[in-house]
Amino acid sequence: MRNKILRLVGGRLIAGVGVLWGAATLTFLVLYFTPGDQAQAIVGGENAAPTPEVIAQVTAEYGLDQPWYAQYLSHLGRILHGDLGTSYRLHTPVTQAIGEQAGATLELALAAAVVGLTLSTVVALATAKRRRWIRGIASGSELVIASTPSFWLGILLLTVFSFGLRLFPATGSHGLQSLVLPALALALPIAGVLGHVLREALEEVLDEPFIVSARTRGLADLTVRLRHALRHALVPLITMTGYWVGALLGGAVITETLFTRQGIGRLLLSAVNAKDLPVVLGVVLLSAGIYVLLNLVVDLLYLVIDPRLRDAPATARPAVGGAS
Amino acid sequence: MTVVTPANPAPPVSARRLRFRPGIRPGVYLAALVLFLLVLATVAPHLFTGQDPLAVDSAQTLRPPSAEHLLGTDENGRDVFSRIVFGTRTSLLLGFGAIAIALAGGGLLGVAAGLGNRFVENLIMRFSDIGLAFPELLLALVVITVAGSGTSNALIAIGVANIPNYARVVRAQTLLIRRSSYVEAAHALGLSVPRVVLRHVLPNAVKPVLILATIGVGSALVAGSALSFLGLGTPPPEPEWGSMLSTARDFISRAWWYGLFPGVAITLTVISVTVVGRALRLRSEGRTW
Amino acid sequence: MTKRTQMTTRTMTTRAAAAVLGAAMVLAGCGSGTGTVSAGGTTPRAGGTLILGENGQEPTCLDPHGNSSSDGPVITVPVSDSLVWFGADGTIQPWLADSWKVSPDGLTYTFTLHPGVKFHDGAVWNAEALKTNFEHMRDPATKSPLAAAYIAPYKDSKVIDENTLEVHLSSPYSPFLNILAQGYLGMISPKQIKEAPQSICEHPIGSGPFILDKWTKGQSVTYHKNPDYNWGPKGAKHTGPAYLDKLEIRFLTEDATRYNALASGEVNAIDFTPPQNVEDVKANPDLGFVSALRPGHPMSFWLNTSRAPFDDVKVRQALLASVDRSAIIKGISFGQYEVAQGFVTPSTPDYASGLEGKIAYDPAKAGRLLDEAGWTAKDADGIRTKDGKRLTAYFPIDPSFPAQRMQIAVQTQAAARKAGIDIQIQTPSTQEVSDRSLAGDYDLASGLWATNTADVLWIQYSSKNITTDKRRGQNVARLSDGKLDELLQTARETTDKAKQTDLYNQVQARLIELAPAIPFYNDPRPVSFQKKVHDLTLPPAYPSPYFYDTWLDE
């Protein structure tokens, strides 16, 4: 048993390193061949008027005159040492640039995850196998919310709750109050999707014979739902971890821009615009790292939630976000 | 953002259990009707409005809805309604085009992985593993960094970002069919592999994947308008819903209509696509799955 | 003063009224501007924290010499003092330098420095410190995008004694003192420059009234009061330390968000008040408003004169005549911006007010000029053609530019179309716009240049400043005109004020003939604040919020 878990973890780790290496290589190649004069980008800006000496200095300092393989190798080498290079635009180490922003994004993503998961679970528990009109309302609103782009939802939330009713601040990363609207804008569309999946799973489970037998033993409806059904219904939710974490990270770019929050999403967007290769590379590696880590956690979670899987052959386990 | 997650189009656990009943049938017809109107607006926008979506009027900026301008005017005095109508083409193009690219790329890789030897399969699957490690929007941002912004690049970006998902689905589907008795029978009869693929695997794999893709169109459309919203998609002055909303937020305190209707258009479109896609899926599940 | 100060609708302060001499600082709204004492509290009181909502152009480096962002000075001036102060009347006044002498040939400047000034890290301000700063601006390692170019004629300097420095220029450069008053050339601790130059971007140490606490990127910069401060500029209203205990500058990119943050009391003041909200601010009894025109080049679309179609002066003049700038600017600014009348703003020294009205909307004239230029035929779209070629001009716009730029572009495009000129707007990435700008691959380019000297015209239009492989210059119009070059060079080298004014008048007249750009509006710096905020000022050298005199009436 322990051997099996160790082998699983080891295998996942190796696969994960492969993914990270592939990610680093891919993004490096891709960004290396992007057209554009990087030296100018480094000292750029609307009002910039750098002298030739400044340009020469920058080219030498950033190794921009080196051949591509030298740049690639030195990149991989530095990544191995935990050095993601220096941002062209910010003139600070990338790890520092990301580190400064990571807290805010983590805060937002966590808040949104809690809101999204709680909301979808509560709604699904309350509406699964209920009367037709209740289910209709629930699935209808899930459909509408899941179909609303988060940037428009954000604009609506801002207009109503911040500019209109002045219930919540519109901006920034200042305390719990300022977290409410961005977290909602990020969480609601995801909650719509998850709620839909969860309710379907619950309705399936509630038809199972062991639920029927639990009910005949006289257990209250709520107890049945919470104690017996929910556990099984959570499996698809965990299977979808890759999806909703990805949606949180991708959505952060938009939510942070819209609500003027600090964070990795905004850092990435400005880096993309300025062709700040080290920062883009850094964020991409970070996201790949999170993905690899999640794969591992999800695999372990399956073992906890569904003991039957412990005896199943390793290949039968669903991968995160994959259909294999 | 995603409606039905292409990242997880058919989770083995829930796929079998899908028993979604579309609330009311009329809803499906209504959605189909909306979809039909949208397609009509794409082909012949002039049927809906006589106004030029690019006609600038410096004296008529940010006017509220009126008889002359049904949904008001924007910051350049252009008619919001006609910009929404003419924007349909770009938005639908983004949704359908991106998914078409994802289907083509993913289909090719998926079939190759499903039928190829271990090495090919491993190569393709590890490649798609790497692709899956990035959120859709992040991957699209990387593509845009390389190719630059613009409608076609946004379309390609989202398409490429979705290739790994579809490659996985198609591979799973291919493996399923490959192991099915009728293909094995055909093989036993001495038919060549390419022939089996063409005659038996592809037609059987296409249908469920196409239905999935219908639903994927909605999420691709949202992703496309999100890129435009970030200033990386369709450039002005071309009308596009996402970029309209991006500009509208600056004027939200003066022009509610400008920030409202383009959003309604996106949401309505995505709902219609999803409802029709789900209905199609249900029908097909009843028969083939 | 009548036409160019339409924004001065209410209380005109004494100082603004006295500023007719050229460098006008336009103040509008009641309450606190420079030089007024508003109702409520009469005597300034110390204490409190002020939070300013700034727009999103957050610099990537807080070294004053290492940035060129229009948000640079608002963030660095609290920390770093300048050598001299630029008065609203265009005169240069003492600050960290008590006095200075300029040699008759304009090549040697001898500065006598203010004694007793200490940097936040204890370093002493002296001749050596000034020399170190000049060298830091010039050092390629600083990667200075602006300061280095501004002091390009600087050759070297000699320490005469503790408080006297003799600066040598390689060529006469009359705007030298003007630009030294700008925040981009503020003074940094020589100790930091020598011992930890890599820390300046992150945490600059100066001698200013505020000490930087923390820069949280993407969010805010925080400061606290420097209790030892006793060397404020002569142009300030008080002496001694600042009144505010603490200061916070928050970056609020979105216009709607920034305005609402002020309206809901999240912040005490906002910079760059969105034009669509200025009326709301003025109508709100709890809010005050102050604005200053930025000196320098107005917001303009430069026309690439080095290639077709804008290499033909008649086509350029035709485009200028085909655009109703007043209607466009009125619409996009909700009546808040004034239309530019020339190629420098009225708040720039040596502004030629006599030339106002020379650039006029005249579609008939536009048609005539295009006919004369040979663009006589029209194709099916109504676009003029010559020898089978369409009259098309390409306009790449950085998508991260303010929304108003795009509005002006779109409306200009519509106007040009009526005259038969096809403007193609393109939105490549920031980086690609920059690359194309370097390569000269554009027909129109948008921008402005804020600086407190008419030498801005040398920066923008001298043929020396056309970008080449070796040097990036700011002559975006790529204009090369012998007569203009000579006027500009003589003006920048002369030490005779009257002669200089005359030369700059000729330059401005010549530019109107050459039509190298469509000048749109005189860029204001509109700041709004809660009524309890007093004496939030905008220094004329580079108008951006200045907090030394600011106090809160709580």
Short mmCIF file of C-alpha atoms in Angstrom, two decimals, chain C residues 289-539:
data_model
loop_
_atom_site.label_atom_id
_atom_site.label_comp_id
_atom_site.label_asym_id
_atom_site.label_seq_id
_atom_site.Cartn_x
_atom_site.Cartn_y
_atom_site.Cartn_z
CA PHE C 289 -10.75 70.79 -8.25
CA VAL C 290 -7.44 72.17 -9.46
CA SER C 291 -5.89 71.89 -12.87
CA ALA C 292 -2.76 73.07 -14.61
CA LEU C 293 -1.86 72.98 -18.27
CA ARG C 294 1.25 70.96 -18.81
CA PRO C 295 3.97 72.98 -20.54
CA GLY C 296 5.53 71.50 -23.65
CA HIS C 297 4.10 69.97 -26.80
CA PRO C 298 0.31 69.54 -26.92
CA MET C 299 -1.29 66.12 -27.45
CA SER C 300 -0.87 65.67 -31.19
CA PHE C 301 -0.86 63.24 -34.04
CA TRP C 302 2.53 63.52 -35.72
CA LEU C 303 2.62 62.98 -39.47
CA ASN C 304 5.57 61.07 -40.88
CA THR C 305 7.02 63.62 -43.28
CA SER C 306 9.71 61.25 -44.54
CA ARG C 307 7.47 59.10 -46.72
CA ALA C 308 4.36 59.27 -48.87
CA PRO C 309 1.71 60.52 -48.50
CA PHE C 310 2.75 62.99 -45.81
CA ASP C 311 6.06 63.91 -47.43
CA ASP C 312 3.91 66.38 -49.38
CA VAL C 313 3.26 69.46 -47.25
CA LYS C 314 -0.01 70.08 -49.10
CA VAL C 315 -1.38 66.70 -48.06
CA ARG C 316 -0.43 67.48 -44.45
CA GLN C 317 -2.06 70.90 -44.59
CA ALA C 318 -5.12 69.32 -46.20
CA LEU C 319 -5.45 66.81 -43.37
CA LEU C 320 -5.19 69.58 -40.78
CA ALA C 321 -7.87 71.58 -42.56
CA SER C 322 -10.20 68.59 -42.91
CA VAL C 323 -10.42 67.86 -39.18
CA ASP C 324 -12.81 69.84 -37.00
CA ARG C 325 -10.58 69.69 -33.93
CA SER C 326 -12.88 71.81 -31.75
CA ALA C 327 -15.85 69.48 -32.22
CA ILE C 328 -13.75 66.39 -31.58
CA ILE C 329 -12.01 67.74 -28.49
CA LYS C 330 -15.22 69.14 -27.07
CA GLY C 331 -16.88 65.75 -27.47
CA ILE C 332 -14.13 63.55 -26.13
CA SER C 333 -13.35 65.77 -23.15
CA PHE C 334 -16.95 66.65 -22.32
CA GLY C 335 -16.02 70.28 -22.87
CA GLN C 336 -13.03 70.10 -20.51
CA TYR C 337 -9.99 70.34 -22.78
CA GLU C 338 -8.95 73.37 -24.80
CA VAL C 339 -7.97 72.94 -28.41
CA ALA C 340 -4.27 73.43 -29.10
CA GLN C 341 -3.56 76.51 -31.19
CA GLY C 342 0.01 75.67 -32.08
CA PHE C 343 2.90 73.39 -31.36
CA VAL C 344 3.56 74.35 -27.75
CA THR C 345 0.98 74.83 -25.01
CA PRO C 346 0.22 78.30 -23.60
CA SER C 347 1.94 77.38 -20.32
CA THR C 348 5.29 76.97 -22.12
CA PRO C 349 7.77 79.88 -22.00
CA ASP C 350 7.85 81.84 -25.28
CA TYR C 351 4.42 80.65 -26.37
CA ALA C 352 3.45 82.65 -29.49
CA SER C 353 -0.06 83.78 -28.66
CA GLY C 354 -0.14 85.92 -31.79
CA LEU C 355 -0.45 82.82 -33.93
CA GLU C 356 -3.68 81.61 -32.37
CA GLY C 357 -6.40 80.72 -34.84
CA LYS C 358 -4.04 80.03 -37.71
CA ILE C 359 -4.91 76.34 -37.82
CA ALA C 360 -8.54 76.29 -38.86
CA TYR C 361 -11.16 73.79 -39.95
CA ASP C 362 -11.82 74.36 -43.64
CA PRO C 363 -13.00 71.32 -45.66
CA ALA C 364 -13.13 73.32 -48.89
CA LYS C 365 -9.50 74.31 -48.48
CA ALA C 366 -8.61 70.68 -47.74
CA GLY C 367 -10.16 69.63 -51.05
CA ARG C 368 -8.36 72.39 -52.91
CA LEU C 369 -4.99 71.44 -51.41
CA LEU C 370 -5.44 67.79 -52.30
CA ASP C 371 -6.37 68.72 -55.86
CA GLU C 372 -3.24 70.85 -56.07
CA ALA C 373 -1.19 67.95 -54.75
CA GLY C 374 -2.44 65.83 -57.61
CA TRP C 375 -4.84 63.61 -55.65
CA THR C 376 -7.69 64.46 -58.00
CA ALA C 377 -9.36 61.14 -58.82
CA LYS C 378 -11.64 59.25 -56.43
CA ASP C 379 -12.26 55.53 -56.19
CA ALA C 380 -15.52 53.73 -55.44
CA ASP C 381 -15.10 54.25 -51.69
CA GLY C 382 -14.65 57.99 -52.13
CA ILE C 383 -10.93 57.79 -51.36
CA ARG C 384 -8.72 60.03 -53.47
CA THR C 385 -6.21 58.43 -55.81
CA LYS C 386 -3.17 59.55 -57.76
CA ASP C 387 -1.64 57.44 -60.53
CA GLY C 388 -3.86 54.58 -59.44
CA LYS C 389 -2.67 54.70 -55.81
CA ARG C 390 -5.06 55.26 -52.93
CA LEU C 391 -4.41 58.08 -50.48
CA THR C 392 -3.88 55.78 -47.51
CA ALA C 393 -2.07 56.50 -44.25
CA TYR C 394 -1.28 53.92 -41.55
CA PHE C 395 -1.74 54.74 -37.89
CA PRO C 396 -0.44 52.17 -35.37
CA ILE C 397 -1.77 52.92 -31.89
CA ASP C 398 -0.51 51.38 -28.68
CA PRO C 399 -3.55 49.66 -27.14
CA SER C 400 -2.40 50.69 -23.68
CA PHE C 401 -2.78 54.38 -24.49
CA PRO C 402 -5.59 56.35 -22.87
CA ALA C 403 -9.04 55.70 -24.38
CA GLN C 404 -9.33 59.32 -25.53
CA ARG C 405 -6.48 58.81 -27.99
CA MET C 406 -8.44 56.11 -29.73
CA GLN C 407 -11.55 58.29 -29.77
CA ILE C 408 -9.67 61.14 -31.39
CA ALA C 409 -8.12 58.71 -33.85
CA VAL C 410 -11.47 57.24 -34.82
CA GLN C 411 -13.10 60.65 -35.24
CA THR C 412 -10.11 61.99 -37.17
CA GLN C 413 -10.33 58.94 -39.37
CA ALA C 414 -13.99 59.74 -40.08
CA ALA C 415 -13.18 63.39 -40.87
CA ALA C 416 -10.27 62.48 -43.12
CA ARG C 417 -12.44 60.03 -44.96
CA LYS C 418 -14.82 62.82 -45.91
CA ALA C 419 -11.87 64.63 -47.48
CA GLY C 420 -10.91 61.46 -49.32
CA ILE C 421 -8.00 60.42 -47.08
CA ASP C 422 -8.04 56.84 -45.87
CA ILE C 423 -6.50 56.49 -42.40
CA GLN C 424 -5.97 52.87 -41.37
CA ILE C 425 -5.92 52.47 -37.60
CA GLN C 426 -3.88 49.52 -36.37
CA THR C 427 -3.42 48.25 -32.83
CA PRO C 428 -0.29 46.13 -32.58
CA SER C 429 1.28 45.42 -29.19
CA THR C 430 3.11 48.09 -27.23
CA GLN C 431 6.37 46.49 -28.26
CA GLU C 432 5.51 46.40 -31.95
CA VAL C 433 4.40 50.03 -31.91
CA SER C 434 7.76 50.89 -30.42
CA ASP C 435 9.61 48.84 -33.05
CA ARG C 436 7.69 50.39 -35.91
CA SER C 437 8.30 53.80 -34.46
CA LEU C 438 12.03 53.09 -34.48
CA ALA C 439 11.92 51.84 -38.03
CA GLY C 440 9.84 54.79 -39.21
CA ASP C 441 7.09 52.41 -40.31
CA TYR C 442 4.03 54.57 -39.68
CA ASP C 443 2.27 57.57 -41.18
CA LEU C 444 0.71 58.88 -37.99
CA ALA C 445 1.84 58.59 -34.38
CA SER C 446 0.23 60.06 -31.29
CA GLY C 447 1.80 61.64 -28.26
CA LEU C 448 2.75 64.71 -26.29
CA TRP C 449 5.88 65.92 -24.58
CA ALA C 450 5.70 67.75 -21.28
CA THR C 451 8.69 69.92 -20.46
CA ASN C 452 9.02 73.49 -19.22
CA THR C 453 10.89 74.97 -22.15
CA ALA C 454 10.19 75.79 -25.79
CA ASP C 455 13.30 73.73 -26.46
CA VAL C 456 10.70 70.94 -26.68
CA LEU C 457 10.46 72.03 -30.32
CA TRP C 458 14.14 71.18 -30.79
CA ILE C 459 13.50 67.78 -29.23
CA GLN C 460 10.51 67.16 -31.49
CA TYR C 461 11.48 68.80 -34.75
CA SER C 462 15.25 69.22 -35.09
CA SER C 463 16.52 66.97 -37.87
CA LYS C 464 19.21 65.88 -35.38
CA ASN C 465 16.50 64.04 -33.49
CA ILE C 466 15.31 61.78 -36.26
CA THR C 467 15.77 58.20 -35.10
CA THR C 468 18.66 56.42 -36.78
CA ASP C 469 20.33 53.07 -36.25
CA LYS C 470 22.62 54.73 -33.77
CA ARG C 471 20.32 56.96 -31.85
CA ARG C 472 16.70 57.06 -30.87
CA GLY C 473 15.35 60.56 -31.27
CA GLN C 474 11.99 62.16 -30.66
CA ASN C 475 11.46 63.79 -34.06
CA VAL C 476 8.51 61.49 -34.62
CA ALA C 477 7.38 63.54 -37.61
CA ARG C 478 10.86 62.94 -39.07
CA LEU C 479 10.81 66.54 -40.15
CA SER C 480 13.93 67.86 -41.79
CA ASP C 481 13.77 71.55 -42.57
CA GLY C 482 16.95 73.58 -42.86
CA LYS C 483 15.42 76.88 -41.86
CA LEU C 484 13.72 75.38 -38.85
CA ASP C 485 16.89 73.57 -37.76
CA GLU C 486 18.84 76.80 -37.79
CA LEU C 487 16.21 78.70 -35.80
CA LEU C 488 15.97 75.93 -33.21
CA GLN C 489 19.71 75.55 -32.80
CA THR C 490 20.26 79.30 -32.41
CA ALA C 491 17.43 79.56 -29.91
CA ARG C 492 18.77 76.78 -27.73
CA GLU C 493 22.26 78.29 -27.72
CA THR C 494 21.52 81.96 -27.21
CA THR C 495 21.68 83.48 -23.76
CA ASP C 496 19.79 86.60 -24.86
CA LYS C 497 16.21 86.20 -23.59
CA ALA C 498 14.61 88.69 -25.98
CA LYS C 499 16.34 87.21 -28.97
CA GLN C 500 15.30 83.76 -27.86
CA THR C 501 11.64 84.75 -27.62
CA ASP C 502 11.80 86.16 -31.12
CA LEU C 503 13.44 83.02 -32.44
CA TYR C 504 10.84 80.77 -30.86
CA ASN C 505 8.10 82.94 -32.36
CA GLN C 506 9.60 82.37 -35.78
CA VAL C 507 9.89 78.64 -35.08
CA GLN C 508 6.20 78.40 -34.19
CA ALA C 509 5.18 80.33 -37.29
CA ARG C 510 7.34 78.09 -39.46
CA LEU C 511 5.81 74.97 -37.92
CA ILE C 512 2.31 76.13 -38.80
CA GLU C 513 3.45 76.38 -42.41
CA LEU C 514 5.11 72.97 -42.32
CA ALA C 515 2.18 71.25 -40.59
CA PRO C 516 4.22 68.30 -39.23
CA ALA C 517 1.43 67.32 -36.81
CA ILE C 518 -2.23 67.79 -35.97
CA PRO C 519 -2.10 69.49 -32.58
CA PHE C 520 -5.23 68.49 -30.64
CA TYR C 521 -5.38 69.68 -27.08
CA ASN C 522 -3.32 71.33 -24.38
CA ASP C 523 -2.91 68.54 -21.92
CA PRO C 524 -4.20 69.47 -18.47
CA ARG C 525 -3.34 67.84 -15.17
CA PRO C 526 -6.77 67.86 -13.51
CA VAL C 527 -6.68 66.97 -9.82
CA SER C 528 -9.76 66.54 -7.62
CA PHE C 529 -9.81 66.33 -3.86
CA GLN C 530 -12.00 66.29 -0.79
CA LYS C 531 -12.66 69.75 0.64
CA LYS C 532 -10.69 68.93 3.75
CA VAL C 533 -7.54 68.75 1.62
CA HIS C 534 -5.81 72.14 1.38
CA ASP C 535 -2.92 73.44 -0.67
CA LEU C 536 -2.43 70.49 -2.93
CA THR C 537 -0.37 72.27 -5.57
CA LEU C 538 0.95 71.62 -9.04
CA PRO C 539 4.52 72.93 -9.49
#
